[in-house]
CSV table of C-alpha atoms (C1' of nucleotides) in Angstrom, one decimal:
chain,number,residue,atom,x,y,z
A,1,UNK,CA,-66.5,57.1,11.0
A,2,UNK,CA,-69.3,56.9,8.7
A,3,UNK,CA,-71.1,54.7,6.9
A,4,UNK,CA,-71.6,56.4,3.7
A,5,UNK,CA,-75.2,56.7,1.1
A,6,UNK,CA,-74.1,53.4,-0.6
A,7,UNK,CA,-74.2,50.9,2.2
A,8,UNK,CA,-77.3,53.7,3.6
A,9,UNK,CA,-79.4,53.5,0.1
A,10,UNK,CA,-78.2,50.2,-0.3
A,11,UNK,CA,-80.3,49.4,2.9
A,12,UNK,CA,-83.0,51.9,1.7
A,13,UNK,CA,-83.0,49.6,-1.9
A,14,UNK,CA,-83.6,46.4,-0.2
A,15,UNK,CA,-85.7,47.3,2.4
A,16,UNK,CA,-88.4,48.2,-0.3
A,17,UNK,CA,-88.2,45.1,-2.1
A,18,UNK,CA,-88.0,42.7,1.9
A,19,UNK,CA,-91.9,45.5,1.3
A,20,UNK,CA,-93.0,43.5,-1.6
A,21,UNK,CA,-91.5,40.7,-0.8
A,22,UNK,CA,-93.7,38.2,-3.0
A,23,UNK,CA,-95.4,41.1,-5.0
A,24,UNK,CA,-92.9,40.4,-8.1
A,25,UNK,CA,-90.4,42.7,-9.2
A,26,UNK,CA,-89.8,46.0,-7.4
A,27,UNK,CA,-87.9,48.5,-10.9
A,28,UNK,CA,-85.7,50.8,-9.2
A,29,UNK,CA,-87.0,53.8,-11.1
A,30,UNK,CA,-90.5,52.6,-8.5
A,31,UNK,CA,-87.6,52.8,-5.6
A,32,UNK,CA,-85.6,55.9,-6.7
A,33,UNK,CA,-89.0,58.7,-7.2
A,34,UNK,CA,-90.3,57.1,-3.6
A,35,UNK,CA,-87.3,57.6,-1.7
A,36,UNK,CA,-86.2,60.7,-3.5
A,37,UNK,CA,-82.2,59.5,-5.5
A,38,UNK,CA,-81.2,59.1,-8.9
A,39,UNK,CA,-82.6,56.0,-10.2
A,40,UNK,CA,-78.8,56.2,-12.3
A,41,UNK,CA,-77.1,56.1,-8.6
A,42,UNK,CA,-79.8,53.6,-7.4
A,43,UNK,CA,-78.6,51.3,-10.7
A,44,UNK,CA,-74.9,51.7,-9.4
A,45,UNK,CA,-75.5,50.2,-6.3
A,46,UNK,CA,-77.6,47.2,-6.8
A,47,UNK,CA,-75.5,45.8,-9.4
A,48,UNK,CA,-72.9,44.3,-6.7
A,49,UNK,CA,-75.9,43.9,-4.2
A,50,UNK,CA,-77.1,41.2,-7.7
A,51,UNK,CA,-73.8,40.2,-8.3
A,52,UNK,CA,-73.4,38.9,-4.7
A,53,UNK,CA,-76.5,37.3,-5.0
A,54,UNK,CA,-78.1,38.7,-2.5
A,55,UNK,CA,-81.1,40.0,-5.5
A,56,UNK,CA,-82.7,38.8,-9.0
A,57,UNK,CA,-82.9,41.1,-12.3
A,58,UNK,CA,-86.0,41.0,-14.1
A,59,UNK,CA,-85.3,42.9,-17.2
A,60,UNK,CA,-87.4,44.3,-19.9
A,61,UNK,CA,-91.3,45.9,-19.7
A,62,UNK,CA,-92.5,45.5,-15.9
A,63,UNK,CA,-89.4,44.1,-14.8
A,64,UNK,CA,-87.5,44.7,-12.4
A,65,UNK,CA,-85.9,43.9,-8.1
A,66,UNK,CA,-86.4,40.6,-6.2
A,67,UNK,CA,-85.2,39.4,-3.1
A,68,UNK,CA,-83.8,35.9,-3.7
A,69,UNK,CA,-84.0,34.9,0.0
A,70,UNK,CA,-86.4,35.9,2.2
A,71,UNK,CA,-86.6,38.9,4.4
A,72,UNK,CA,-85.7,37.4,7.4
A,73,UNK,CA,-83.3,35.3,5.8
A,74,UNK,CA,-81.3,38.7,5.0
A,75,UNK,CA,-79.7,40.2,7.1
A,76,UNK,CA,-78.5,44.6,7.5
A,77,UNK,CA,-74.3,43.5,8.2
A,78,UNK,CA,-74.9,41.0,4.3
A,79,UNK,CA,-75.9,44.3,2.4
A,80,UNK,CA,-73.3,46.8,4.3
A,81,UNK,CA,-70.2,43.7,3.4
A,82,UNK,CA,-71.5,43.8,-0.6
A,83,UNK,CA,-70.9,47.7,-0.3
A,84,UNK,CA,-69.1,49.0,2.5
A,85,UNK,CA,-66.1,46.3,2.2
A,86,UNK,CA,-65.6,44.3,5.3
A,87,UNK,CA,-66.6,45.0,8.8
A,88,UNK,CA,-63.9,46.9,9.9
A,89,UNK,CA,-63.3,49.9,11.8
A,90,UNK,CA,-59.8,50.0,10.5
A,91,UNK,CA,-57.3,49.1,8.2
A,92,UNK,CA,-54.8,46.3,8.4
A,93,UNK,CA,-56.5,45.8,12.6
A,94,UNK,CA,-54.3,42.5,13.2
A,95,UNK,CA,-50.9,45.3,12.1
A,96,UNK,CA,-51.9,47.2,14.9
A,97,UNK,CA,-50.4,46.8,18.7
A,98,UNK,CA,-52.0,44.9,21.0
A,99,UNK,CA,-54.0,47.2,22.9
A,100,UNK,CA,-55.1,49.0,20.4
A,101,UNK,CA,-56.2,45.4,18.3
A,102,UNK,CA,-58.8,44.4,21.4
A,103,UNK,CA,-59.3,48.4,21.2
A,104,UNK,CA,-60.8,47.8,17.5
A,105,UNK,CA,-61.9,44.1,17.8
A,106,UNK,CA,-64.1,44.5,20.2
A,107,UNK,CA,-65.3,48.3,17.9
A,108,UNK,CA,-65.5,45.5,15.5
A,109,UNK,CA,-68.0,42.3,17.2
A,110,UNK,CA,-70.6,45.6,18.6
A,111,UNK,CA,-70.4,46.6,15.6
A,112,UNK,CA,-71.2,43.1,13.7
A,113,UNK,CA,-73.6,42.6,16.7
A,114,UNK,CA,-76.0,44.7,15.4
A,115,UNK,CA,-75.9,44.3,11.9
A,116,UNK,CA,-76.5,40.7,11.9
A,117,UNK,CA,-78.3,39.9,13.6
A,118,UNK,CA,-80.9,42.7,11.9
A,119,UNK,CA,-82.6,41.4,9.5
A,120,UNK,CA,-85.1,43.3,6.4
A,121,UNK,CA,-87.5,41.8,8.2
A,122,UNK,CA,-87.2,43.6,11.2
A,123,UNK,CA,-86.5,47.2,8.7
A,124,UNK,CA,-89.9,46.4,6.6
A,125,UNK,CA,-92.3,45.5,10.0
A,126,UNK,CA,-90.3,47.9,12.2
A,127,UNK,CA,-90.4,51.4,9.3
A,128,UNK,CA,-93.7,52.9,11.0
A,129,UNK,CA,-92.7,53.0,14.7
A,130,UNK,CA,-91.5,56.1,16.2
A,131,UNK,CA,-88.5,57.2,18.3
A,132,UNK,CA,-89.2,57.7,22.1
A,133,UNK,CA,-89.3,61.1,22.4
A,134,UNK,CA,-86.0,63.1,24.0
A,135,UNK,CA,-83.7,60.3,22.4
A,136,UNK,CA,-80.6,61.8,22.3
A,137,UNK,CA,-79.2,62.1,18.6
A,138,UNK,CA,-75.8,63.2,19.0
A,139,UNK,CA,-73.2,62.0,21.5
B,1,UNK,CA,-66.8,52.6,8.3
B,2,UNK,CA,-63.3,53.9,9.9
B,3,UNK,CA,-61.8,55.4,11.9
B,4,UNK,CA,-58.7,57.3,9.7
B,5,UNK,CA,-55.4,57.8,10.2
B,6,UNK,CA,-56.2,61.3,12.1
B,7,UNK,CA,-58.3,58.4,15.3
B,8,UNK,CA,-56.0,56.2,14.7
B,9,UNK,CA,-52.3,58.7,15.0
B,10,UNK,CA,-54.8,60.3,18.4
B,11,UNK,CA,-54.9,57.3,20.1
B,12,UNK,CA,-51.2,56.0,19.7
B,13,UNK,CA,-50.2,59.5,21.3
B,14,UNK,CA,-52.5,59.5,23.7
B,15,UNK,CA,-51.7,56.0,25.2
B,16,UNK,CA,-47.0,57.5,24.4
B,17,UNK,CA,-48.5,60.0,26.4
B,18,UNK,CA,-50.3,57.8,28.8
B,19,UNK,CA,-47.6,55.8,29.3
B,20,UNK,CA,-45.1,58.6,30.4
B,21,UNK,CA,-47.4,60.4,33.2
B,22,UNK,CA,-46.0,61.7,35.2
B,23,UNK,CA,-42.2,61.3,34.8
B,24,UNK,CA,-43.1,65.6,32.7
B,25,UNK,CA,-43.5,66.3,29.2
B,26,UNK,CA,-43.2,63.5,25.8
B,27,UNK,CA,-41.7,65.9,22.5
B,28,UNK,CA,-43.9,64.6,19.8
B,29,UNK,CA,-40.6,64.3,18.2
B,30,UNK,CA,-40.5,60.9,20.0
B,31,UNK,CA,-43.8,60.1,19.0
B,32,UNK,CA,-43.1,60.1,15.7
B,33,UNK,CA,-40.1,58.2,15.4
B,34,UNK,CA,-41.2,55.7,18.2
B,35,UNK,CA,-44.0,55.1,15.9
B,36,UNK,CA,-42.6,56.0,12.9
B,37,UNK,CA,-45.2,58.4,12.3
B,38,UNK,CA,-44.7,61.9,10.8
B,39,UNK,CA,-44.1,64.5,13.3
B,40,UNK,CA,-46.1,67.7,10.9
B,41,UNK,CA,-48.8,65.6,11.1
B,42,UNK,CA,-48.8,64.8,14.4
B,43,UNK,CA,-48.4,67.9,14.4
B,44,UNK,CA,-52.2,68.8,12.5
B,45,UNK,CA,-53.7,65.6,15.4
B,46,UNK,CA,-52.1,67.6,18.9
B,47,UNK,CA,-53.6,70.5,18.3
B,48,UNK,CA,-57.4,69.7,18.4
B,49,UNK,CA,-56.0,67.7,21.8
B,50,UNK,CA,-54.6,70.9,22.9
B,51,UNK,CA,-57.8,72.8,21.8
B,52,UNK,CA,-59.8,70.1,23.5
B,53,UNK,CA,-58.3,70.7,26.7
B,54,UNK,CA,-56.8,66.5,27.1
B,55,UNK,CA,-53.3,67.8,27.0
B,56,UNK,CA,-51.0,71.0,27.4
B,57,UNK,CA,-48.1,71.9,26.0
B,58,UNK,CA,-44.6,72.5,26.6
B,59,UNK,CA,-42.9,75.2,25.1
B,60,UNK,CA,-38.9,75.0,24.3
B,61,UNK,CA,-36.2,72.6,25.1
B,62,UNK,CA,-36.8,69.6,26.5
B,63,UNK,CA,-40.5,70.7,26.7
B,64,UNK,CA,-43.2,68.5,24.5
B,65,UNK,CA,-47.2,67.1,25.7
B,66,UNK,CA,-48.3,65.3,29.0
B,67,UNK,CA,-52.3,64.5,30.2
B,68,UNK,CA,-53.7,67.2,32.0
B,69,UNK,CA,-55.5,63.9,33.5
B,70,UNK,CA,-54.8,60.9,34.8
B,71,UNK,CA,-54.8,58.1,31.9
B,72,UNK,CA,-57.3,57.0,33.7
B,73,UNK,CA,-60.0,60.1,33.3
B,74,UNK,CA,-59.2,59.9,30.0
B,75,UNK,CA,-61.8,57.4,27.7
B,76,UNK,CA,-60.7,56.4,23.9
B,77,UNK,CA,-64.3,58.1,23.2
B,78,UNK,CA,-62.9,61.4,24.6
B,79,UNK,CA,-60.3,61.5,22.2
B,80,UNK,CA,-61.8,60.0,18.4
B,81,UNK,CA,-64.9,62.4,19.5
B,82,UNK,CA,-61.9,65.1,18.9
B,83,UNK,CA,-60.7,64.0,16.3
B,84,UNK,CA,-63.2,62.2,14.3
B,85,UNK,CA,-66.1,64.0,15.6
B,86,UNK,CA,-69.4,63.7,17.0
B,87,UNK,CA,-69.5,59.6,17.2
B,88,UNK,CA,-72.7,58.2,15.1
B,89,UNK,CA,-73.1,55.7,12.0
B,90,UNK,CA,-74.1,58.1,9.7
B,91,UNK,CA,-74.7,62.1,9.6
B,92,UNK,CA,-78.4,62.9,10.5
B,93,UNK,CA,-80.0,60.1,12.5
B,94,UNK,CA,-82.8,62.0,13.2
B,95,UNK,CA,-83.8,62.6,9.5
B,96,UNK,CA,-84.0,58.9,9.1
B,97,UNK,CA,-86.7,57.2,8.9
B,98,UNK,CA,-88.2,54.9,11.9
B,99,UNK,CA,-86.5,51.6,11.4
B,100,UNK,CA,-83.0,52.6,9.6
B,101,UNK,CA,-82.6,55.2,12.5
B,102,UNK,CA,-82.6,52.2,15.5
B,103,UNK,CA,-80.8,50.5,13.4
B,104,UNK,CA,-78.3,53.7,13.3
B,105,UNK,CA,-78.8,54.3,16.9
B,106,UNK,CA,-78.5,51.1,18.2
B,107,UNK,CA,-74.9,50.9,15.8
B,108,UNK,CA,-73.7,54.5,17.8
B,109,UNK,CA,-74.5,53.4,21.0
B,110,UNK,CA,-72.6,50.2,20.9
B,111,UNK,CA,-69.5,52.0,19.4
B,112,UNK,CA,-69.6,54.3,21.9
B,113,UNK,CA,-70.2,51.4,24.5
B,114,UNK,CA,-66.9,50.3,23.6
B,115,UNK,CA,-65.1,53.8,23.4
B,116,UNK,CA,-66.6,55.4,26.4
B,117,UNK,CA,-65.1,52.0,28.8
B,118,UNK,CA,-62.1,52.0,26.9
B,119,UNK,CA,-59.4,54.4,29.7
B,120,UNK,CA,-56.2,55.4,28.1
B,121,UNK,CA,-54.7,53.5,31.3
B,122,UNK,CA,-56.0,49.8,30.3
B,123,UNK,CA,-55.0,50.7,26.3
B,124,UNK,CA,-51.2,52.0,28.8
B,125,UNK,CA,-51.0,48.8,29.9
B,126,UNK,CA,-52.4,45.7,28.3
B,127,UNK,CA,-50.2,47.1,25.5
B,128,UNK,CA,-47.5,44.0,26.2
B,129,UNK,CA,-51.5,41.5,25.9
B,130,UNK,CA,-51.6,39.1,22.9
B,131,UNK,CA,-53.8,37.9,20.8
B,132,UNK,CA,-55.2,34.4,21.2
B,133,UNK,CA,-54.1,32.5,18.5
B,134,UNK,CA,-56.4,31.8,15.5
B,135,UNK,CA,-58.9,35.1,15.9
B,136,UNK,CA,-61.1,36.1,12.4
B,137,UNK,CA,-59.3,39.4,12.0
B,138,UNK,CA,-62.4,40.4,8.8
B,139,UNK,CA,-65.5,38.9,9.4
C,1,DT,C1',-26.3,82.4,22.7
C,2,DT,C1',-27.9,77.4,21.1
C,3,DA,C1',-30.3,73.8,19.9
C,4,DA,C1',-34.7,71.9,20.7
C,5,DT,C1',-38.9,72.1,21.2
C,6,DG,C1',-44.1,73.8,20.2
C,7,DC,C1',-46.2,76.7,17.4
C,8,DC,C1',-49.4,77.9,12.8
C,9,DT,C1',-50.7,78.5,7.4
C,10,DA,C1',-50.1,77.7,3.2
C,11,DT,C1',-49.7,73.1,-1.1
C,12,DT,C1',-51.0,69.7,-2.3
C,13,DA,C1',-51.9,64.0,-4.9
C,14,DA,C1',-54.0,61.0,-4.0
C,15,DA,C1',-58.6,58.2,-3.0
C,16,DT,C1',-63.3,58.6,-2.0
C,17,DT,C1',-67.4,59.8,-2.7
C,18,DA,C1',-71.5,61.1,-4.0
C,19,DC,C1',-72.5,62.1,-8.1
C,20,DT,C1',-74.0,62.5,-14.1
C,21,DA,C1',-74.2,61.4,-18.9
C,22,DA,C1',-75.3,58.2,-23.0
C,23,DG,C1',-76.2,54.7,-25.1
C,24,DG,C1',-76.6,49.7,-25.4
C,25,DA,C1',-79.7,44.7,-24.0
C,26,DT,C1',-83.9,42.9,-22.9
C,27,DT,C1',-88.7,41.7,-22.3
C,28,DT,C1',-93.6,43.2,-22.3
C,29,DT,C1',-97.6,45.0,-24.3
C,30,DA,C1',-100.0,48.0,-27.6
D,1,DT,C1',-94.1,44.3,-36.0
D,2,DA,C1',-94.1,48.8,-33.3
D,3,DA,C1',-93.2,51.1,-28.6
D,4,DA,C1',-92.0,51.8,-24.1
D,5,DA,C1',-89.9,50.2,-19.9
D,6,DT,C1',-86.6,48.2,-18.0
D,7,DC,C1',-82.1,46.7,-16.9
D,8,DC,C1',-76.5,46.9,-17.9
D,9,DT,C1',-72.2,48.6,-18.4
D,10,DT,C1',-68.9,52.5,-19.3
D,11,DA,C1',-67.3,56.4,-18.4
D,12,DG,C1',-66.7,61.3,-16.4
D,13,DT,C1',-66.4,64.6,-13.3
D,14,DA,C1',-66.8,68.0,-9.0
D,15,DA,C1',-66.7,68.6,-4.6
D,16,DT,C1',-65.1,66.5,-0.2
D,17,DT,C1',-62.1,64.1,2.6
D,18,DT,C1',-57.1,62.2,3.2
D,19,DA,C1',-52.3,62.2,4.4
D,20,DA,C1',-49.2,64.5,4.1
D,21,DT,C1',-44.9,68.0,2.9
D,22,DA,C1',-42.7,72.8,2.8
D,23,DG,C1',-41.2,76.6,4.7
D,24,DG,C1',-40.6,79.3,8.8
D,25,DC,C1',-41.7,82.0,13.8
D,26,DA,C1',-42.1,81.6,18.9
D,27,DT,C1',-40.0,80.0,22.9
D,28,DT,C1',-37.4,78.3,26.9
D,29,DA,C1',-33.8,75.4,28.9
D,30,DA,C1',-28.9,74.4,29.1
DNA sequence: TTAATGCCTATTAAATTACTAAGGATTTTA
DNA sequence: TAAAATCCTTAGTAATTTAATAGGCATTAA
């Protein structure tokens, strides 16, 4: 029922690249240090993002990564699908009996609705918003 | 990003009990055989459901389990929370920076919206519905 | 009394997660 | 040209979770 660090850190990388969009490449080292993450681990996460065509690499000194499209055109869903696989609450929805199948489909579509309508631009811009007081975190 | 077999089989158990609600106890053996699942494994799943007060056991021959409330009053969310833990797409939402925090909260609330508004009655009754032709299973 | 059930604890194989380790390939700049 | 900074790739691994399996005791209806 959880998105793993793959998807989470992957989003972190993409948000950082979105913030620097148009300013040349950003290195993984920079991103790792800014977010207190293992650079080596991030390398393993960005490989699939590169293979999927979401980022482009520039090798050598002063290299790094850049987004292949503007932040408004890349969604959280794009990133999560690459790193976590298809968005679905269970494997093999189609094999379930109708009642449960419908439940999983509704959950899947609800998650999709959020992920596919949140762009990197949204995420990069609103990074300084406050959370409303008294918001319930665990329910 | 997945609900494990704990939650899935747990729901299966609860739907079976909902179908037999008012007809006396149903044994795990019956449920295991009807769904081709390991009875021993189901025992481990129903223990927390009993501890949480969602089902009541009747021991001895011709015993089994019954729901402690009517199927219309028990939701999929009740079952999933007991077996999978709190409904949240990531651990420690509160520690995330605002943009991601909001994303996780939106996802969580979307999932909650579905799970808490689907009752065992819904699931027990619609078990013979058909899935619309051409429905996309993986997106 | 026996068969059918629930109840409890322990063990385990496989998969996944979240890294760490090591080093090669490429490119910029001093 | 040398050095530094970066990307790129493969391999290994400790911890955790998943999805069971195994064995046996406790309770109760017939």
